[in-house]
Amino acid sequence: MGYLVTDAIDVSELLAQVASPGCGGNAAFVGTVRRSEVDGPVNAIEYSAYEAMAGAEIDRILEEVTEQWPQAKVTMRHRLGRVPTGEVSVAVVAAAPHRDEAFAACRHVIEQTKTRVPIWKKEILESGGERWREDRSG
Amino acid sequence: MGYLVTDAIDVSELLAQVASPGCGGNAAFVGTVRRSEVDGPVNAIEYSAYEAMAGAEIDRILEEVTEQWPQAKVTMRHRLGRVPTGEVSVAVVAAAPHRDEAFAACRHVIEQTKTRVPIWKKEILESGGERWREDRSG
Amino acid sequence: MPEFTDESSTVQPPVSVRVRFYARYAELVGLEQTTLNVPRPATVGRAIALVREQVSNGGSLPVRPLVAVNEEHALPDRELAEGDLVALLPPLAGG
Amino acid sequence: MPEFTDESSTVQPPVSVRVRFYARYAELVGLEQTTLNVPRPATVGRAIALVREQVSNGGSLPVRPLVAVNEEHALPDRELAEGDLVALLPPLAGG
């Protein structure tokens, strides 16, 4: 738990959390809020979640990683609330003895997060408008 | 140039360097010095390089990335000299509009770096011994 | 006369579940939670059909939305039990 | 008698190149740099063979080490030019 946060995400601190003397390979994925979207410039994204389920689903995803890559250590944070353009919305870090496992575990977590974790985003446009954004390409 | 450094590598700063409002996907690989090696506990690794060629080779690798993933922005740092166990020896960061490109570009740079860039490492063992380490599995 | 208790013919009370709406779906129906009595066999699919009929503006929801039961993803044929929490989830967009 | 200048028979001077040793190879030969005169056709392979013969403890170097010429990776059949910088590289271990 504690994966959903409203403050800025510190990627270095997350990397330090999974680092260990036996793990030489560390991979990270960091998602940031993009400015250019289909409906015009975006000032921010408002993230909301079904928080209890999101936390439980992230727990399940991280348990799967431990089963599939027993030597990997992974964690993640997803920000909720209003996240200004350019700031970090999600970060996944993975440490493993070798880089293949680190990349694979990191990739698994971000792909599964986007597929399964109940989080939604509403674009706050520069024009003043708002729009639910429901694709997963980001 | 400037890819080879003797001071600690700051991954957050590197991520900030490649970040841009159009790039929502950021991937990083961070290599740290492992403690457990075949010949016993390692206190540090002493990295050395053929510096002029290493810089030129990294330039070529980063140019290849720009050709293959024109929207990706990448950079990297490799530390030289004595790096204590647990500290960062290499970091690669890639930013792209979407995560597939970011992961692919990041992965390309670290794989090519390990294959082509003339850098060597000598393990400084806890036992007091030293040993050249010449595999690429890390 | 003896009482017959053949299971298939016994009239059982409907299953009462809580239904929650999230994000855009909450905006569509102007509602975050409601309760629903689902006739047996009470499945997720049957619950969704009832929501679309009974909830104001429910017809604007998709016929097969993403659904979670008790904080886990669930398919339309999933059977519901008394008190289950059924959540209707718009397409996910985390990351 | 007329002078024949058939290229193949003209005796040309050998090609003088600098040879550098790195990391473990520098330790093996106790040397960081030397110069070498390579008879024509002067290839990387020929230069390596000479290094193994002429440099003290050169025989401890591999027959086909990784080689760079003028800061780029080069294969054994690469032809060398006067003044080229030939680097003998132990197996790389960056990262």
CSV table of C-alpha atoms in Angstrom, one decimal:
chain,number,residue,atom,x,y,z
A,1,MET,CA,0.0,0.0,0.0
A,2,GLY,CA,1.0,3.6,-0.1
A,3,TYR,CA,1.4,3.4,-3.9
A,4,LEU,CA,-1.1,6.2,-4.5
A,5,VAL,CA,0.3,9.7,-3.6
A,6,THR,CA,-0.7,13.3,-3.9
A,7,ASP,CA,2.8,14.8,-3.6
A,8,ALA,CA,5.5,14.9,-6.2
A,9,ILE,CA,7.2,11.5,-6.9
A,10,ASP,CA,11.0,11.4,-6.2
A,11,VAL,CA,12.4,8.8,-8.6
A,12,SER,CA,15.9,8.7,-7.0
A,13,GLU,CA,14.3,8.0,-3.6
A,14,LEU,CA,12.3,5.1,-5.2
A,15,LEU,CA,15.4,3.7,-6.8
A,16,ALA,CA,17.2,3.8,-3.4
A,17,GLN,CA,14.3,1.9,-1.9
A,18,VAL,CA,14.7,-1.1,-4.2
A,19,ALA,CA,18.5,-0.9,-4.5
A,20,SER,CA,20.5,-3.7,-2.8
A,21,PRO,CA,24.1,-4.8,-2.9
A,22,GLY,CA,23.2,-8.0,-4.8
A,23,CYS,CA,21.3,-6.1,-7.5
A,24,GLY,CA,23.4,-4.5,-10.2
A,25,GLY,CA,20.6,-3.8,-12.7
A,26,ASN,CA,18.0,-1.2,-12.0
A,27,ALA,CA,15.3,-0.1,-14.5
A,28,ALA,CA,12.8,2.6,-14.1
A,29,PHE,CA,9.8,3.9,-16.0
A,30,VAL,CA,8.7,7.4,-15.4
A,31,GLY,CA,5.5,8.8,-16.9
A,32,THR,CA,5.1,12.5,-17.1
A,33,VAL,CA,2.2,14.6,-18.1
A,34,ARG,CA,2.4,15.6,-21.8
A,35,ARG,CA,1.6,19.1,-23.0
A,36,SER,CA,0.4,18.2,-26.5
A,37,GLU,CA,-2.8,16.3,-26.8
A,38,VAL,CA,-5.4,15.9,-29.5
A,39,ASP,CA,-7.8,18.6,-28.1
A,40,GLY,CA,-5.1,21.3,-27.7
A,41,PRO,CA,-2.5,22.2,-25.1
A,42,VAL,CA,-2.9,20.5,-21.7
A,43,ASN,CA,-2.1,22.4,-18.5
A,44,ALA,CA,-2.5,19.5,-16.1
A,45,ILE,CA,-4.1,16.1,-15.7
A,46,GLU,CA,-6.5,15.4,-12.9
A,47,TYR,CA,-6.1,11.8,-11.8
A,48,SER,CA,-8.7,10.0,-9.8
A,49,ALA,CA,-8.9,6.4,-8.7
A,50,TYR,CA,-11.0,3.7,-7.1
A,51,GLU,CA,-8.5,3.8,-4.4
A,52,ALA,CA,-9.1,0.6,-2.4
A,53,MET,CA,-9.2,-1.5,-5.5
A,54,ALA,CA,-6.2,0.3,-7.1
A,55,GLY,CA,-4.1,-0.4,-4.0
A,56,ALA,CA,-5.2,-4.1,-4.0
A,57,GLU,CA,-4.6,-4.5,-7.7
A,58,ILE,CA,-1.1,-3.0,-7.5
A,59,ASP,CA,-0.4,-5.4,-4.6
A,60,ARG,CA,-1.4,-8.3,-6.8
A,61,ILE,CA,0.8,-7.0,-9.7
A,62,LEU,CA,3.8,-6.7,-7.5
A,63,GLU,CA,3.2,-10.2,-6.1
A,64,GLU,CA,3.1,-11.5,-9.6
A,65,VAL,CA,6.5,-9.9,-10.2
A,66,THR,CA,7.9,-11.6,-7.1
A,67,GLU,CA,6.6,-15.0,-8.4
A,68,GLN,CA,8.0,-14.5,-11.9
A,69,TRP,CA,11.3,-12.9,-11.0
A,70,PRO,CA,12.0,-14.0,-7.5
A,71,GLN,CA,15.3,-12.0,-7.3
A,72,ALA,CA,13.7,-8.7,-8.4
A,73,LYS,CA,12.7,-6.0,-6.1
A,74,VAL,CA,10.1,-3.6,-7.4
A,75,THR,CA,7.9,-0.7,-6.3
A,76,MET,CA,5.9,2.0,-7.8
A,77,ARG,CA,4.0,5.2,-7.1
A,78,HIS,CA,1.1,6.7,-9.0
A,79,ARG,CA,0.1,10.3,-8.3
A,80,LEU,CA,-3.5,11.3,-7.8
A,81,GLY,CA,-5.1,14.8,-8.0
A,82,ARG,CA,-4.0,17.6,-10.3
A,83,VAL,CA,-0.6,17.0,-11.9
A,84,PRO,CA,0.8,19.9,-13.9
A,85,THR,CA,2.3,19.3,-17.4
A,86,GLY,CA,5.9,18.0,-17.2
A,87,GLU,CA,5.5,16.5,-13.7
A,88,VAL,CA,5.7,12.8,-12.9
A,89,SER,CA,2.4,10.9,-12.8
A,90,VAL,CA,3.7,7.4,-12.4
A,91,ALA,CA,7.1,5.8,-11.6
A,92,VAL,CA,8.0,2.1,-11.5
A,93,VAL,CA,11.4,1.0,-10.4
A,94,ALA,CA,12.9,-2.5,-10.4
A,95,ALA,CA,16.2,-3.8,-9.2
A,96,ALA,CA,17.6,-7.2,-10.0
A,97,PRO,CA,21.0,-9.0,-10.2
A,98,HIS,CA,21.0,-8.5,-13.9
A,99,ARG,CA,19.4,-6.0,-16.3
A,100,ASP,CA,17.2,-8.4,-18.3
A,101,GLU,CA,15.2,-9.2,-15.2
A,102,ALA,CA,15.1,-5.5,-14.1
A,103,PHE,CA,13.8,-4.4,-17.5
A,104,ALA,CA,11.3,-7.2,-17.7
A,105,ALA,CA,9.9,-6.7,-14.2
A,106,CYS,CA,9.7,-2.9,-14.7
A,107,ARG,CA,7.9,-3.3,-18.0
A,108,HIS,CA,5.5,-5.9,-16.5
A,109,VAL,CA,4.5,-3.5,-13.8
A,110,ILE,CA,3.8,-0.5,-16.0
A,111,GLU,CA,1.9,-2.6,-18.6
A,112,GLN,CA,-0.2,-4.3,-16.0
A,113,THR,CA,-0.8,-1.0,-14.2
A,114,LYS,CA,-2.2,0.6,-17.3
A,115,THR,CA,-4.3,-2.4,-18.1
A,116,ARG,CA,-5.7,-3.3,-14.7
A,117,VAL,CA,-5.5,-0.5,-12.1
A,118,PRO,CA,-8.6,1.6,-11.8
A,119,ILE,CA,-7.2,5.1,-12.4
A,120,TRP,CA,-8.7,7.7,-14.6
A,121,LYS,CA,-7.5,11.0,-16.0
A,122,LYS,CA,-9.2,14.2,-17.0
A,123,GLU,CA,-7.2,16.6,-19.1
A,124,ILE,CA,-7.3,20.2,-18.0
A,125,LEU,CA,-6.9,22.1,-21.2
A,126,GLU,CA,-5.2,25.5,-21.7
A,127,SER,CA,-8.5,26.6,-23.3
A,128,GLY,CA,-10.2,26.1,-20.0
A,129,GLY,CA,-12.1,23.0,-21.0
A,130,GLU,CA,-11.8,19.6,-19.4
A,131,ARG,CA,-11.9,16.2,-21.0
A,132,TRP,CA,-11.8,12.6,-19.8
A,133,ARG,CA,-9.0,10.8,-21.5
A,134,GLU,CA,-9.5,7.1,-22.0
A,135,ASP,CA,-6.8,5.6,-24.1
A,136,ARG,CA,-3.8,3.7,-22.9
A,137,SER,CA,-1.1,4.7,-25.4
A,138,GLY,CA,0.7,7.2,-23.1
B,1,MET,CA,30.9,14.3,-24.8
B,2,GLY,CA,30.9,14.6,-21.0
B,3,TYR,CA,29.5,11.1,-20.7
B,4,LEU,CA,32.4,9.9,-18.6
B,5,VAL,CA,32.4,11.3,-15.1
B,6,THR,CA,34.3,10.7,-11.9
B,7,ASP,CA,31.6,12.1,-9.5
B,8,ALA,CA,28.4,10.5,-8.4
B,9,ILE,CA,25.7,10.2,-11.0
B,10,ASP,CA,22.4,11.9,-10.3
B,11,VAL,CA,19.6,10.0,-12.1
B,12,SER,CA,16.9,12.6,-11.4
B,13,GLU,CA,19.0,15.3,-12.9
B,14,LEU,CA,19.6,13.1,-16.0
B,15,LEU,CA,15.9,12.5,-16.3
B,16,ALA,CA,15.2,16.2,-16.1
B,17,GLN,CA,17.7,16.7,-18.9
B,18,VAL,CA,15.8,14.6,-21.4
B,19,ALA,CA,12.3,15.5,-20.2
B,20,SER,CA,10.2,17.6,-22.5
B,21,PRO,CA,6.5,18.5,-22.6
B,22,GLY,CA,5.9,16.3,-25.6
B,23,CYS,CA,7.5,13.2,-24.1
B,24,GLY,CA,5.3,11.4,-21.6
B,25,GLY,CA,7.3,8.2,-21.5
B,26,ASN,CA,10.7,8.1,-19.7
B,27,ALA,CA,12.8,5.0,-19.2
B,28,ALA,CA,16.0,4.7,-17.3
B,29,PHE,CA,18.6,2.0,-16.7
B,30,VAL,CA,20.8,2.4,-13.7
B,31,GLY,CA,23.7,0.0,-13.1
B,32,THR,CA,25.1,-0.2,-9.6
B,33,VAL,CA,28.2,-2.0,-8.2
B,34,ARG,CA,27.2,-5.4,-6.8
B,35,ARG,CA,28.7,-6.7,-3.7
B,36,SER,CA,28.6,-10.4,-4.3
B,37,GLU,CA,30.9,-11.7,-7.0
B,38,VAL,CA,32.4,-15.0,-7.8
B,39,ASP,CA,35.7,-14.4,-6.1
B,40,GLY,CA,34.2,-13.0,-2.9
B,41,PRO,CA,32.7,-9.8,-1.6
B,42,VAL,CA,33.5,-6.7,-3.6
B,43,ASN,CA,34.2,-3.4,-1.9
B,44,ALA,CA,34.4,-1.3,-5.0
B,45,ILE,CA,35.0,-1.5,-8.8
B,46,GLU,CA,37.8,0.5,-10.4
B,47,TYR,CA,36.6,1.6,-13.9
B,48,SER,CA,39.0,2.7,-16.6
B,49,ALA,CA,38.4,3.6,-20.2
B,50,TYR,CA,40.1,4.4,-23.5
B,51,GLU,CA,38.5,7.8,-23.0
B,52,ALA,CA,38.7,9.4,-26.4
B,53,MET,CA,37.3,6.3,-28.1
B,54,ALA,CA,34.7,5.7,-25.4
B,55,GLY,CA,33.4,9.3,-25.9
B,56,ALA,CA,33.3,8.9,-29.7
B,57,GLU,CA,31.6,5.5,-29.5
B,58,ILE,CA,28.9,6.8,-27.1
B,59,ASP,CA,28.4,9.7,-29.5
B,60,ARG,CA,27.8,7.2,-32.3
B,61,ILE,CA,25.4,5.1,-30.2
B,62,LEU,CA,23.3,8.2,-29.3
B,63,GLU,CA,23.3,9.2,-33.0
B,64,GLU,CA,22.0,5.8,-33.9
B,65,VAL,CA,19.2,6.2,-31.4
B,66,THR,CA,18.2,9.5,-33.0
B,67,GLU,CA,18.1,7.9,-36.4
B,68,GLN,CA,16.0,4.9,-35.2
B,69,TRP,CA,13.7,6.8,-32.8
B,70,PRO,CA,13.7,10.4,-34.1
B,71,GLN,CA,11.3,11.5,-31.3
B,72,ALA,CA,13.4,10.1,-28.5
B,73,LYS,CA,15.8,12.1,-26.4
B,74,VAL,CA,18.5,10.1,-24.7
B,75,THR,CA,21.6,10.7,-22.7
B,76,MET,CA,23.9,8.7,-20.4
B,77,ARG,CA,26.7,8.8,-17.9
B,78,HIS,CA,29.4,6.3,-17.1
B,79,ARG,CA,31.5,6.7,-14.0
B,80,LEU,CA,35.2,6.1,-14.1
B,81,GLY,CA,37.7,5.6,-11.2
B,82,ARG,CA,36.8,3.8,-8.0
B,83,VAL,CA,33.1,3.3,-7.4
B,84,PRO,CA,32.1,1.8,-4.0
B,85,THR,CA,29.6,-1.1,-3.8
B,86,GLY,CA,26.0,0.1,-4.2
B,87,GLU,CA,26.8,3.3,-6.0
B,88,VAL,CA,25.8,4.0,-9.6
B,89,SER,CA,28.3,3.1,-12.3
B,90,VAL,CA,26.2,3.8,-15.3
B,91,ALA,CA,22.9,5.5,-16.1
B,92,VAL,CA,21.0,5.7,-19.3
B,93,VAL,CA,17.8,7.8,-19.6
B,94,ALA,CA,15.4,8.1,-22.6
B,95,ALA,CA,12.3,10.2,-23.1
B,96,ALA,CA,9.8,9.7,-25.9
B,97,PRO,CA,6.2,10.5,-26.6
B,98,HIS,CA,5.3,6.9,-25.7
B,99,ARG,CA,6.8,4.3,-23.5
B,100,ASP,CA,7.6,1.7,-26.2
B,101,GLU,CA,10.1,4.0,-27.8
B,102,ALA,CA,11.5,5.1,-24.4
B,103,PHE,CA,12.1,1.5,-23.4
B,104,ALA,CA,13.6,0.5,-26.8
B,105,ALA,CA,15.9,3.5,-26.9
B,106,CYS,CA,17.1,3.1,-23.4
B,107,ARG,CA,17.7,-0.6,-23.9
B,108,HIS,CA,19.6,0.0,-27.1
B,109,VAL,CA,21.9,2.4,-25.5
B,110,ILE,CA,22.8,0.2,-22.5
B,111,GLU,CA,23.2,-3.0,-24.7
B,112,GLN,CA,25.4,-1.2,-27.2
B,113,THR,CA,27.4,0.5,-24.5
B,114,LYS,CA,28.3,-2.8,-22.9
B,115,THR,CA,29.1,-4.3,-26.3
B,116,ARG,CA,31.1,-1.5,-27.9
B,117,VAL,CA,32.4,1.2,-25.5
B,118,PRO,CA,36.0,0.6,-24.3
B,119,ILE,CA,35.6,0.5,-20.5
B,120,TRP,CA,37.1,-2.0,-18.2
B,121,LYS,CA,36.5,-2.9,-14.6
B,122,LYS,CA,38.7,-4.2,-11.8
B,123,GLU,CA,37.1,-5.6,-8.7
B,124,ILE,CA,38.5,-4.5,-5.5
B,125,LEU,CA,37.8,-7.4,-3.2
B,126,GLU,CA,37.1,-7.2,0.5
B,127,SER,CA,40.0,-9.8,0.9
B,128,GLY,CA,42.4,-7.1,-0.4
B,129,GLY,CA,42.8,-8.7,-3.8
B,130,GLU,CA,42.1,-7.2,-7.2
B,131,ARG,CA,40.7,-8.9,-10.3
B,132,TRP,CA,39.9,-7.8,-13.8
B,133,ARG,CA,36.3,-8.6,-14.5
B,134,GLU,CA,35.6,-9.3,-18.2
B,135,ASP,CA,32.1,-10.5,-18.7
B,136,ARG,CA,29.1,-8.5,-19.8
B,137,SER,CA,26.3,-10.1,-17.8
B,138,GLY,CA,25.9,-7.3,-15.3
C,1,MET,CA,-50.5,-31.5,1.7
C,2,PRO,CA,-46.7,-32.0,2.0
C,3,GLU,CA,-44.4,-29.1,1.2
C,4,PHE,CA,-42.2,-29.6,-1.9
C,5,THR,CA,-38.8,-28.0,-1.6
C,6,ASP,CA,-37.5,-28.7,-5.1
C,7,GLU,CA,-34.6,-26.1,-5.3
C,8,SER,CA,-35.3,-25.1,-8.9
C,9,SER,CA,-38.9,-24.1,-8.1
C,10,THR,CA,-38.2,-22.4,-4.7
C,11,VAL,CA,-38.7,-18.7,-5.0
C,12,GLN,CA,-35.7,-17.1,-3.4
C,13,PRO,CA,-35.5,-13.4,-2.6
C,14,PRO,CA,-33.4,-11.3,-5.0
C,15,VAL,CA,-29.8,-10.5,-4.2
C,16,SER,CA,-29.1,-7.1,-2.8
C,17,VAL,CA,-25.9,-5.5,-4.0
C,18,ARG,CA,-24.2,-2.1,-3.8
C,19,VAL,CA,-23.4,-0.5,-7.2
C,20,ARG,CA,-20.7,2.2,-7.5
C,21,PHE,CA,-20.0,4.5,-10.4
C,22,TYR,CA,-16.6,6.0,-11.1
C,23,ALA,CA,-15.1,8.9,-13.0
C,24,ARG,CA,-17.0,9.6,-16.2
C,25,TYR,CA,-19.7,7.1,-15.4
C,26,ALA,CA,-20.5,8.9,-12.1
C,27,GLU,CA,-20.8,12.1,-14.1
C,28,LEU,CA,-23.1,10.4,-16.6
C,29,VAL,CA,-25.6,9.1,-14.0
C,30,GLY,CA,-25.1,11.9,-11.5
C,31,LEU,CA,-24.6,9.3,-8.8
C,32,GLU,CA,-21.8,7.6,-6.9
C,33,GLN,CA,-23.6,4.7,-5.3
C,34,THR,CA,-26.9,3.0,-5.3
C,35,THR,CA,-28.3,-0.4,-4.2
C,36,LEU,CA,-29.9,-2.9,-6.5
C,37,ASN,CA,-32.0,-6.0,-6.0
C,38,VAL,CA,-30.9,-8.5,-8.6
C,39,PRO,CA,-33.3,-11.5,-9.3
C,40,ARG,CA,-31.6,-14.9,-9.2
C,41,PRO,CA,-29.5,-16.2,-10.8
C,42,ALA,CA,-27.8,-12.8,-10.0
C,43,THR,CA,-24.9,-12.3,-12.3
C,44,VAL,CA,-22.9,-9.2,-13.1
C,45,GLY,CA,-24.4,-9.1,-16.6
C,46,ARG,CA,-27.9,-9.1,-15.1
C,47,ALA,CA,-27.0,-6.4,-12.6
C,48,ILE,CA,-25.6,-4.2,-15.4
C,49,ALA,CA,-28.8,-4.7,-17.4
C,50,LEU,CA,-30.9,-3.6,-14.4
C,51,VAL,CA,-28.7,-0.5,-13.8
C,52,ARG,CA,-29.2,0.5,-17.4
C,53,GLU,CA,-33.0,0.2,-17.0
C,54,GLN,CA,-33.5,1.5,-13.5
C,55,VAL,CA,-30.9,4.2,-12.9
C,56,SER,CA,-31.6,7.7,-14.3
C,57,ASN,CA,-29.6,8.1,-17.6
C,58,GLY,CA,-28.4,4.5,-17.1
C,59,GLY,CA,-28.9,3.8,-20.8
C,60,SER,CA,-26.0,6.0,-21.5
C,61,LEU,CA,-23.7,3.5,-19.9
C,62,PRO,CA,-22.2,0.8,-22.2
C,63,VAL,CA,-23.9,-2.6,-22.4
C,64,ARG,CA,-20.7,-4.3,-21.3
C,65,PRO,CA,-18.7,-1.9,-19.1
C,66,LEU,CA,-15.6,-3.0,-17.2
C,67,VAL,CA,-16.8,-4.3,-13.8
C,68,ALA,CA,-15.2,-5.1,-10.5
C,69,VAL,CA,-16.8,-7.1,-7.7
C,70,ASN,CA,-15.3,-6.6,-4.3
C,71,GLU,CA,-12.3,-4.8,-5.6
C,72,GLU,CA,-11.4,-7.5,-8.2
C,73,HIS,CA,-12.1,-7.4,-12.0
C,74,ALA,CA,-15.1,-9.6,-12.8
C,75,LEU,CA,-16.7,-11.0,-16.0
C,76,PRO,CA,-20.4,-10.8,-16.9
C,77,ASP,CA,-21.2,-14.3,-15.9
C,78,ARG,CA,-19.8,-13.8,-12.4
C,79,GLU,CA,-22.4,-14.7,-9.8
C,80,LEU,CA,-23.2,-12.1,-7.2
C,81,ALA,CA,-23.8,-12.7,-3.4
C,82,GLU,CA,-25.7,-10.6,-1.0
C,83,GLY,CA,-23.9,-7.4,-0.1
C,84,ASP,CA,-21.4,-7.6,-2.9
C,85,LEU,CA,-19.8,-4.3,-4.1
C,86,VAL,CA,-20.2,-4.0,-7.8
C,87,ALA,CA,-18.1,-1.2,-9.4
C,88,LEU,CA,-18.6,0.1,-12.9
C,89,LEU,CA,-15.3,1.3,-14.3
C,90,PRO,CA,-14.8,3.5,-17.3
C,91,PRO,CA,-11.8,2.5,-19.6
C,92,LEU,CA,-8.7,2.7,-17.4
C,93,ALA,CA,-6.2,5.5,-18.0
C,94,GLY,CA,-3.6,5.2,-15.4
C,95,GLY,CA,0.1,6.1,-16.1
D,1,MET,CA,68.0,-1.4,-69.0
D,2,PRO,CA,64.6,0.2,-68.6
D,3,GLU,CA,63.3,0.4,-65.0
D,4,PHE,CA,60.2,-1.7,-64.4
D,5,THR,CA,57.7,-0.1,-62.0
D,6,ASP,CA,55.3,-3.0,-61.7
D,7,GLU,CA,53.5,-2.1,-58.5
D,8,SER,CA,53.5,-5.6,-57.1
D,9,SER,CA,57.3,-5.8,-57.2
D,10,THR,CA,58.1,-2.3,-56.0
D,11,VAL,CA,59.5,-2.5,-52.5
D,12,GLN,CA,57.7,0.1,-50.4
D,13,PRO,CA,58.7,1.0,-46.9
D,14,PRO,CA,56.8,-0.6,-44.0
D,15,VAL,CA,53.9,1.3,-42.4
D,16,SER,CA,54.7,2.9,-39.1
D,17,VAL,CA,51.8,2.8,-36.6
D,18,ARG,CA,51.4,3.5,-32.9
D,19,VAL,CA,50.1,0.6,-30.8
D,20,ARG,CA,48.4,1.1,-27.5
D,21,PHE,CA,47.6,-1.4,-24.8
D,22,TYR,CA,44.7,-1.0,-22.4
D,23,ALA,CA,43.7,-2.3,-19.0
D,24,ARG,CA,44.8,-5.9,-18.4
D,25,TYR,CA,46.8,-6.0,-21.7
D,26,ALA,CA,48.9,-3.0,-20.5
D,27,GLU,CA,49.6,-5.0,-17.4
D,28,LEU,CA,50.5,-8.1,-19.4
D,29,VAL,CA,53.1,-6.4,-21.6
D,30,GLY,CA,54.1,-3.8,-19.0
D,31,LEU,CA,53.7,-1.1,-21.6
D,32,GLU,CA,51.1,1.5,-22.6
D,33,GLN,CA,52.3,2.4,-26.1
D,34,THR,CA,54.9,1.4,-28.6
D,35,THR,CA,55.5,2.0,-32.3
D,36,LEU,CA,55.6,-0.7,-34.9
D,37,ASN,CA,56.7,-1.0,-38.5
D,38,VAL,CA,54.3,-3.3,-40.3
D,39,PRO,CA,55.4,-4.7,-43.8
D,40,ARG,CA,52.9,-4.1,-46.6
D,41,PRO,CA,50.2,-5.1,-47.0
D,42,ALA,CA,49.9,-3.7,-43.5
D,43,THR,CA,46.7,-5.1,-41.9
D,44,VAL,CA,45.5,-5.2,-38.3
D,45,GLY,CA,46.0,-8.9,-38.3
D,46,ARG,CA,49.7,-8.5,-39.4
D,47,ALA,CA,50.2,-5.8,-36.8
D,48,ILE,CA,48.9,-8.0,-34.0
D,49,ALA,CA,51.1,-10.9,-35.1
D,50,LEU,CA,54.1,-8.6,-35.0
D,51,VAL,CA,53.2,-7.3,-31.5
D,52,ARG,CA,52.9,-10.9,-30.3
D,53,GLU,CA,56.4,-11.6,-31.7
D,54,GLN,CA,58.3,-8.5,-30.9
D,55,VAL,CA,56.8,-7.0,-27.7
D,56,SER,CA,58.1,-8.5,-24.4
D,57,ASN,CA,55.5,-11.0,-23.2
D,58,GLY,CA,53.5,-10.2,-26.3
D,59,GLY,CA,52.8,-13.9,-26.7
D,60,SER,CA,50.5,-13.7,-23.7
D,61,LEU,CA,48.1,-11.6,-25.7
D,62,PRO,CA,45.3,-13.4,-27.6
D,63,VAL,CA,45.8,-14.2,-31.3
D,64,ARG,CA,42.7,-12.2,-32.2
D,65,PRO,CA,42.1,-9.5,-29.6
D,66,LEU,CA,39.5,-6.8,-30.0
D,67,VAL,CA,41.2,-3.9,-31.9
D,68,ALA,CA,40.4,-0.3,-32.6
D,69,VAL,CA,42.0,1.8,-35.3
D,70,ASN,CA,41.8,5.6,-34.8
D,71,GLU,CA,39.1,5.2,-32.1
D,72,GLU,CA,36.9,2.9,-34.1
D,73,HIS,CA,36.5,-0.9,-33.9
D,74,ALA,CA,38.4,-2.6,-36.7
D,75,LEU,CA,38.5,-6.2,-38.1
D,76,PRO,CA,41.8,-8.1,-38.7
D,77,ASP,CA,41.7,-7.4,-42.5
D,78,ARG,CA,41.6,-3.7,-42.0
D,79,GLU,CA,44.5,-2.0,-43.8
D,80,LEU,CA,46.6,0.3,-41.8
D,81,ALA,CA,48.0,3.7,-43.0
D,82,GLU,CA,51.1,5.6,-41.8
D,83,GLY,CA,50.6,7.0,-38.4
D,84,ASP,CA,47.4,5.1,-37.5
D,85,LEU,CA,46.7,4.5,-33.9
D,86,VAL,CA,46.1,0.8,-33.2
D,87,ALA,CA,44.5,0.0,-29.8
D,88,LEU,CA,44.4,-3.5,-28.3
D,89,LEU,CA,41.3,-3.8,-26.1
D,90,PRO,CA,40.7,-6.5,-23.5
D,91,PRO,CA,37.1,-7.8,-23.4
D,92,LEU,CA,34.9,-4.8,-22.7
D,93,ALA,CA,33.2,-4.6,-19.3
D,94,GLY,CA,31.4,-1.3,-19.1
D,95,GLY,CA,28.2,-0.8,-17.3
